[in-house]
Amino acid sequence: MPADRMQLMHGGTRCRAPRSANAMPTLPKNERLYLRLDDDPLHGPEAGMPADTLRAFSVAEPLRMHVAHILLYRETLPEGREVLERVLPDGAVRLVFNLGDAPSAGESAGHAVEAIGASAAPALVRLCRKMEGLSVTLRPGAAAALLGRPASEIAGTAVHLDELWRGRGAELLERIALQPDDASRVSVLCAALQRRLADGDGAVHVAAMRAAQLIATSGGRRPLREVAQAVGLGERRLQQVFRQQVGLSPRAWSRLARLHACVRALRLQREPAWASLALDGGFYDQSHLINEFQALCGLTPTEFLGRAISGSSKTAD
């Protein structure tokens, strides 16, 4: 399950010293890339999964303030074959309902139904056998209404949804599995989410949501004091509210926004001038860009670019 299929867990190793943007060590043959930016329909062109693996469904009107998108994923791998999917972070909180074999990250087994907290680190997700399920991406500032607790409490990890929903997560998964087709499954899921909002507070945190939007649209370059002024909060209070409601600090969210803006720029230039790209993207210099790519992606910029080109050609086949 990709970023919507698991923008999962933590992992990712920070580099201790910058490497050249042109360094390109050999990468595992069974590893592929997944990335989805806000304006990507299903996934970015960098993704390496087969075509038709993902399908998007419309979010019901009553859920649109809380849910960004709903994706169905379906893929079957040959018996004995395992694929490692490098999922690049987007900072979102997700609810995942696995109808097949649950993907896993690290040494932990995947849950059949889970809430995946916000993370600013890449994840290596193990995929095998039959994978099928639904992924619900929650909007920043709106997650608590559906989780039943602050987003900060599950940041950087994945928990069984029953821990948050008092056993109702597995019950909902059973009802979804009994449906005759995908549209019916999504309908049951949306109805359950709407009921949960109706039974609880259901409110989004407007200041946190607006702050996340301002940071994202600026490509991570807008100073925190300006963001705080725009949403009517002091800087310290905004940091507290943001971490609680989004699951990340404003600084981490800004780092992701800057990375995503850089990825968008790379999509337009396959042979970039790295020093210029770094400065135009709000990085201090080329070394800063390299360090941020390694910290947030687990890859150097050139490794990412090579993987992106490979992935886009496979997806197009």
GROMACS .gro file of C-alpha atoms in nm:
model
  317
    1MET     CA    1   0.000   0.000   0.000
    2PRO     CA    2   0.161   0.326  -0.112
    3ALA     CA    3   0.171   0.657   0.064
    4ASP     CA    4  -0.191   0.616   0.088
    5ARG     CA    5  -0.121   0.263   0.110
    6MET     CA    6   0.106   0.331   0.400
    7GLN     CA    7   0.269   0.659   0.458
    8LEU     CA    8   0.379   0.458   0.736
    9MET     CA    9   0.606   0.422   1.021
   10HIS     CA   10   0.941   0.580   1.062
   11GLY     CA   11   1.287   0.467   0.963
   12GLY     CA   12   1.517   0.649   0.731
   13THR     CA   13   1.876   0.723   0.822
   14ARG     CA   14   2.017   1.071   0.856
   15CYS     CA   15   2.350   1.125   0.685
   16ARG     CA   16   2.644   1.240   0.891
   17ALA     CA   17   2.825   1.416   0.609
   18PRO     CA   18   2.700   1.547   0.275
   19ARG     CA   19   2.760   1.339  -0.032
   20SER     CA   20   2.770   1.464  -0.386
   21ALA     CA   21   2.435   1.503  -0.554
   22ASN     CA   22   2.581   1.290  -0.833
   23ALA     CA   23   2.663   0.991  -0.610
   24MET     CA   24   2.464   0.692  -0.730
   25PRO     CA   25   2.532   0.363  -0.547
   26THR     CA   26   2.362   0.049  -0.662
   27LEU     CA   27   2.012   0.016  -0.519
   28PRO     CA   28   1.825  -0.307  -0.441
   29LYS     CA   29   1.651  -0.455  -0.744
   30ASN     CA   30   1.339  -0.537  -0.546
   31GLU     CA   31   1.295  -0.180  -0.421
   32ARG     CA   32   1.061   0.071  -0.580
   33LEU     CA   33   0.956   0.427  -0.503
   34TYR     CA   34   0.622   0.575  -0.404
   35LEU     CA   35   0.537   0.942  -0.373
   36ARG     CA   36   0.210   1.131  -0.390
   37LEU     CA   37   0.192   1.509  -0.373
   38ASP     CA   38  -0.128   1.702  -0.309
   39ASP     CA   39  -0.186   1.776  -0.676
   40ASP     CA   40  -0.110   1.423  -0.801
   41PRO     CA   41  -0.426   1.237  -0.909
   42LEU     CA   42  -0.322   0.894  -0.775
   43HIS     CA   43   0.055   0.900  -0.740
   44GLY     CA   44   0.351   1.090  -0.875
   45PRO     CA   45   0.528   0.993  -1.198
   46GLU     CA   46   0.813   0.864  -0.980
   47ALA     CA   47   0.605   0.572  -0.851
   48GLY     CA   48   0.711   0.226  -0.963
   49MET     CA   49   0.401   0.014  -0.905
   50PRO     CA   50   0.209  -0.140  -1.198
   51ALA     CA   51  -0.060   0.065  -1.366
   52ASP     CA   52  -0.413   0.026  -1.229
   53THR     CA   53  -0.288  -0.063  -0.881
   54LEU     CA   54  -0.469   0.240  -0.736
   55ARG     CA   55  -0.817   0.378  -0.782
   56ALA     CA   56  -0.955   0.701  -0.635
   57PHE     CA   57  -1.309   0.744  -0.504
   58SER     CA   58  -1.498   1.065  -0.446
   59VAL     CA   59  -1.518   1.182  -0.087
   60ALA     CA   60  -1.877   1.227   0.031
   61GLU     CA   61  -1.970   1.592   0.081
   62PRO     CA   62  -2.013   1.571   0.463
   63LEU     CA   63  -1.656   1.436   0.493
   64ARG     CA   64  -1.470   1.681   0.271
   65MET     CA   65  -1.358   1.910   0.553
   66HIS     CA   66  -1.197   1.610   0.722
   67VAL     CA   67  -1.094   1.371   0.445
   68ALA     CA   68  -0.859   1.467   0.162
   69HIS     CA   69  -0.902   1.153  -0.046
   70ILE     CA   70  -0.991   0.784  -0.045
   71LEU     CA   71  -0.787   0.534  -0.245
   72LEU     CA   72  -0.837   0.166  -0.314
   73TYR     CA   73  -0.522  -0.037  -0.374
   74ARG     CA   74  -0.502  -0.385  -0.524
   75GLU     CA   75  -0.192  -0.578  -0.624
   76THR     CA   76  -0.089  -0.945  -0.624
   77LEU     CA   77   0.275  -1.052  -0.617
   78PRO     CA   78   0.395  -1.402  -0.713
   79GLU     CA   79   0.435  -1.645  -0.423
   80GLY     CA   80   0.776  -1.606  -0.263
   81ARG     CA   81   0.841  -1.261  -0.410
   82GLU     CA   82   0.877  -0.957  -0.185
   83VAL     CA   83   0.892  -0.593  -0.292
   84LEU     CA   84   1.027  -0.312  -0.079
   85GLU     CA   85   0.839   0.009  -0.144
   86ARG     CA   86   1.018   0.326  -0.036
   87VAL     CA   87   0.735   0.554   0.068
   88LEU     CA   88   0.832   0.919   0.083
   89PRO     CA   89   0.661   1.123   0.355
   90ASP     CA   90   0.379   1.370   0.300
   91GLY     CA   91   0.303   1.434   0.668
   92ALA     CA   92  -0.055   1.307   0.652
   93VAL     CA   93  -0.250   1.095   0.900
   94ARG     CA   94  -0.425   0.792   0.748
   95LEU     CA   95  -0.678   0.526   0.827
   96VAL     CA   96  -0.606   0.197   0.648
   97PHE     CA   97  -0.839  -0.100   0.605
   98ASN     CA   98  -0.655  -0.407   0.473
   99LEU     CA   99  -0.865  -0.672   0.301
  100GLY     CA  100  -0.564  -0.877   0.192
  101ASP     CA  101  -0.216  -0.932   0.334
  102ALA     CA  102  -0.121  -0.627   0.540
  103PRO     CA  103   0.205  -0.460   0.432
  104SER     CA  104   0.460  -0.414   0.709
  105ALA     CA  105   0.747  -0.182   0.791
  106GLY     CA  106   1.058  -0.260   0.992
  107GLU     CA  107   1.024  -0.564   1.215
  108SER     CA  108   0.659  -0.498   1.297
  109ALA     CA  109   0.377  -0.689   1.130
  110GLY     CA  110   0.111  -0.478   0.963
  111HIS     CA  111  -0.233  -0.442   1.123
  112ALA     CA  112  -0.549  -0.541   0.941
  113VAL     CA  113  -0.697  -0.203   1.026
  114GLU     CA  114  -0.483   0.082   1.149
  115ALA     CA  115  -0.430   0.450   1.203
  116ILE     CA  116  -0.099   0.572   1.067
  117GLY     CA  117   0.042   0.883   1.229
  118ALA     CA  118   0.207   1.178   1.060
  119SER     CA  119   0.577   1.132   0.985
  120ALA     CA  120   0.856   1.329   0.822
  121ALA     CA  121   1.069   1.019   0.758
  122PRO     CA  122   1.066   0.769   0.471
  123ALA     CA  123   0.945   0.414   0.523
  124LEU     CA  124   1.051   0.089   0.361
  125VAL     CA  125   0.733  -0.114   0.337
  126ARG     CA  126   0.743  -0.488   0.268
  127LEU     CA  127   0.485  -0.604   0.017
  128CYS     CA  128   0.405  -0.967  -0.056
  129ARG     CA  129   0.125  -1.195  -0.172
  130LYS     CA  130  -0.218  -1.034  -0.217
  131MET     CA  131  -0.262  -0.673  -0.112
  132GLU     CA  132  -0.600  -0.509  -0.119
  133GLY     CA  133  -0.767  -0.242   0.087
  134LEU     CA  134  -0.878   0.116   0.137
  135SER     CA  135  -0.674   0.413   0.254
  136VAL     CA  136  -0.830   0.732   0.391
  137THR     CA  137  -0.608   1.041   0.405
  138LEU     CA  138  -0.714   1.293   0.670
  139ARG     CA  139  -0.667   1.665   0.629
  140PRO     CA  140  -0.415   1.837   0.858
  141GLY     CA  141  -0.602   1.990   1.150
  142ALA     CA  142  -0.899   1.754   1.105
  143ALA     CA  143  -0.756   1.419   1.218
  144ALA     CA  144  -0.852   1.441   1.586
  145ALA     CA  145  -1.224   1.447   1.506
  146LEU     CA  146  -1.199   1.101   1.345
  147LEU     CA  147  -0.920   0.956   1.559
  148GLY     CA  148  -1.085   1.049   1.886
  149ARG     CA  149  -0.760   1.190   2.021
  150PRO     CA  150  -0.489   1.441   1.916
  151ALA     CA  151  -0.285   1.354   1.608
  152SER     CA  152   0.031   1.403   1.813
  153GLU     CA  153  -0.045   1.088   2.014
  154ILE     CA  154   0.015   0.857   1.717
  155ALA     CA  155   0.282   1.063   1.538
  156GLY     CA  156   0.553   0.855   1.374
  157THR     CA  157   0.387   0.520   1.430
  158ALA     CA  158   0.095   0.298   1.334
  159VAL     CA  159  -0.160   0.165   1.583
  160HIS     CA  160  -0.444  -0.081   1.552
  161LEU     CA  161  -0.759   0.123   1.500
  162ASP     CA  162  -0.936  -0.071   1.773
  163GLU     CA  163  -0.710   0.103   2.025
  164LEU     CA  164  -0.866   0.434   1.923
  165TRP     CA  165  -1.216   0.320   1.832
  166ARG     CA  166  -1.275   0.069   2.115
  167GLY     CA  167  -1.309  -0.235   1.892
  168ARG     CA  168  -1.511  -0.070   1.617
  169GLY     CA  169  -1.225  -0.066   1.367
  170ALA     CA  170  -1.222  -0.444   1.317
  171GLU     CA  171  -1.601  -0.445   1.313
  172LEU     CA  172  -1.605  -0.189   1.032
  173LEU     CA  173  -1.346  -0.388   0.838
  174GLU     CA  174  -1.570  -0.696   0.855
  175ARG     CA  175  -1.865  -0.500   0.717
  176ILE     CA  176  -1.652  -0.356   0.438
  177ALA     CA  177  -1.527  -0.705   0.344
  178LEU     CA  178  -1.883  -0.837   0.312
  179GLN     CA  179  -1.977  -0.586   0.042
  180PRO     CA  180  -2.015  -0.713  -0.316
  181ASP     CA  181  -1.809  -0.446  -0.494
  182ASP     CA  182  -1.567  -0.159  -0.443
  183ALA     CA  183  -1.825   0.118  -0.462
  184SER     CA  184  -2.032  -0.049  -0.190
  185ARG     CA  185  -1.725  -0.087   0.028
  186VAL     CA  186  -1.645   0.283   0.000
  187SER     CA  187  -2.007   0.370   0.071
  188VAL     CA  188  -2.004   0.166   0.395
  189LEU     CA  189  -1.673   0.325   0.495
  190CYS     CA  190  -1.796   0.681   0.433
  191ALA     CA  191  -2.120   0.619   0.622
  192ALA     CA  192  -1.924   0.492   0.923
  193LEU     CA  193  -1.695   0.795   0.919
  194GLN     CA  194  -1.993   1.029   0.897
  195ARG     CA  195  -2.154   0.859   1.196
  196ARG     CA  196  -1.833   0.895   1.392
  197LEU     CA  197  -1.825   1.268   1.322
  198ALA     CA  198  -2.191   1.303   1.416
  199ASP     CA  199  -2.137   1.117   1.745
  200GLY     CA  200  -1.835   1.324   1.843
  201ASP     CA  201  -1.724   1.684   1.826
  202GLY     CA  202  -1.657   1.672   1.451
  203ALA     CA  203  -1.488   2.012   1.450
  204VAL     CA  204  -1.168   2.084   1.260
  205HIS     CA  205  -0.903   2.308   1.409
  206VAL     CA  206  -0.926   2.601   1.170
  207ALA     CA  207  -0.602   2.771   1.278
  208ALA     CA  208  -0.394   2.454   1.242
  209MET     CA  209  -0.552   2.372   0.907
  210ARG     CA  210  -0.494   2.723   0.775
  211ALA     CA  211  -0.135   2.729   0.901
  212ALA     CA  212  -0.062   2.399   0.727
  213GLN     CA  213  -0.204   2.539   0.402
  214LEU     CA  214   0.001   2.860   0.426
  215ILE     CA  215   0.323   2.669   0.487
  216ALA     CA  216   0.254   2.424   0.204
  217THR     CA  217   0.163   2.687  -0.055
  218SER     CA  218   0.480   2.883   0.027
  219GLY     CA  219   0.694   2.575  -0.034
  220GLY     CA  220   0.805   2.586   0.328
  221ARG     CA  221   0.956   2.932   0.293
  222ARG     CA  222   0.709   3.144   0.490
  223PRO     CA  223   0.847   3.243   0.834
  224LEU     CA  224   0.660   3.101   1.132
  225ARG     CA  225   0.594   3.447   1.275
  226GLU     CA  226   0.408   3.544   0.956
  227VAL     CA  227   0.206   3.223   0.963
  228ALA     CA  228   0.120   3.279   1.329
  229GLN     CA  229   0.007   3.636   1.260
  230ALA     CA  230  -0.205   3.520   0.966
  231VAL     CA  231  -0.395   3.267   1.179
  232GLY     CA  232  -0.422   3.492   1.485
  233LEU     CA  233  -0.200   3.299   1.725
  234GLY     CA  234   0.132   3.363   1.895
  235GLU     CA  235   0.430   3.164   1.766
  236ARG     CA  236   0.459   2.945   2.075
  237ARG     CA  237   0.087   2.874   2.083
  238LEU     CA  238   0.086   2.790   1.712
  239GLN     CA  239   0.367   2.542   1.763
  240GLN     CA  240   0.171   2.371   2.041
  241VAL     CA  241  -0.155   2.361   1.847
  242PHE     CA  242   0.010   2.257   1.522
  243ARG     CA  243   0.194   1.962   1.673
  244GLN     CA  244  -0.119   1.850   1.857
  245GLN     CA  245  -0.355   1.878   1.559
  246VAL     CA  246  -0.127   1.792   1.265
  247GLY     CA  247   0.110   1.550   1.436
  248LEU     CA  248   0.427   1.731   1.327
  249SER     CA  249   0.596   2.053   1.428
  250PRO     CA  250   0.562   2.353   1.194
  251ARG     CA  251   0.933   2.317   1.120
  252ALA     CA  252   0.896   1.955   1.011
  253TRP     CA  253   0.594   2.048   0.799
  254SER     CA  254   0.798   2.327   0.639
  255ARG     CA  255   1.081   2.085   0.559
  256LEU     CA  256   0.836   1.854   0.384
  257ALA     CA  257   0.682   2.146   0.193
  258ARG     CA  258   1.026   2.254   0.076
  259LEU     CA  259   1.109   1.899  -0.032
  260HIS     CA  260   0.782   1.866  -0.223
  261ALA     CA  261   0.842   2.197  -0.401
  262CYS     CA  262   1.186   2.070  -0.501
  263VAL     CA  263   1.036   1.746  -0.634
  264ARG     CA  264   0.793   1.947  -0.846
  265ALA     CA  265   1.087   2.143  -0.987
  266LEU     CA  266   1.277   1.820  -1.063
  267ARG     CA  267   0.979   1.693  -1.262
  268LEU     CA  268   1.040   1.979  -1.504
  269GLN     CA  269   1.417   1.940  -1.541
  270ARG     CA  270   1.577   1.601  -1.578
  271GLU     CA  271   1.930   1.748  -1.581
  272PRO     CA  272   1.908   2.011  -1.308
  273ALA     CA  273   2.172   2.259  -1.204
  274TRP     CA  274   2.178   2.143  -0.844
  275ALA     CA  275   2.328   2.457  -0.689
  276SER     CA  276   2.068   2.679  -0.855
  277LEU     CA  277   1.789   2.436  -0.772
  278ALA     CA  278   1.894   2.444  -0.407
  279LEU     CA  279   1.893   2.822  -0.381
  280ASP     CA  280   1.569   2.861  -0.578
  281GLY     CA  281   1.405   2.605  -0.349
  282GLY     CA  282   1.491   2.782  -0.026
  283PHE     CA  283   1.785   2.561   0.077
  284TYR     CA  284   2.098   2.727   0.213
  285ASP     CA  285   2.318   2.558  -0.045
  286GLN     CA  286   2.363   2.232  -0.235
  287SER     CA  287   2.488   2.047   0.073
  288HIS     CA  288   2.172   2.147   0.260
  289LEU     CA  289   1.958   2.012  -0.025
  290ILE     CA  290   2.151   1.682  -0.025
  291ASN     CA  291   2.121   1.643   0.350
  292GLU     CA  292   1.747   1.712   0.343
  293PHE     CA  293   1.689   1.460   0.064
  294GLN     CA  294   1.880   1.196   0.256
  295ALA     CA  295   1.697   1.272   0.581
  296LEU     CA  296   1.347   1.289   0.430
  297CYS     CA  297   1.381   1.037   0.144
  298GLY     CA  298   1.671   0.814   0.241
  299LEU     CA  299   1.818   0.894  -0.102
  300THR     CA  300   2.050   1.154  -0.250
  301PRO     CA  301   1.885   1.389  -0.502
  302THR     CA  302   2.048   1.205  -0.792
  303GLU     CA  303   1.943   0.866  -0.656
  304PHE     CA  304   1.591   1.001  -0.632
  305LEU     CA  305   1.604   1.139  -0.985
  306GLY     CA  306   1.734   0.811  -1.126
  307ARG     CA  307   1.469   0.614  -0.940
  308ALA     CA  308   1.203   0.859  -1.053
  309ILE     CA  309   1.298   0.817  -1.418
  310SER     CA  310   1.302   0.438  -1.381
  311GLY     CA  311   0.971   0.436  -1.197
  312SER     CA  312   0.792   0.661  -1.445
  313SER     CA  313   0.901   0.442  -1.736
  314LYS     CA  314   0.774   0.126  -1.561
  315THR     CA  315   0.442   0.286  -1.472
  316ALA     CA  316   0.394   0.394  -1.832
  317ASP     CA  317   0.455   0.044  -1.969
   0.00000   0.00000   0.00000
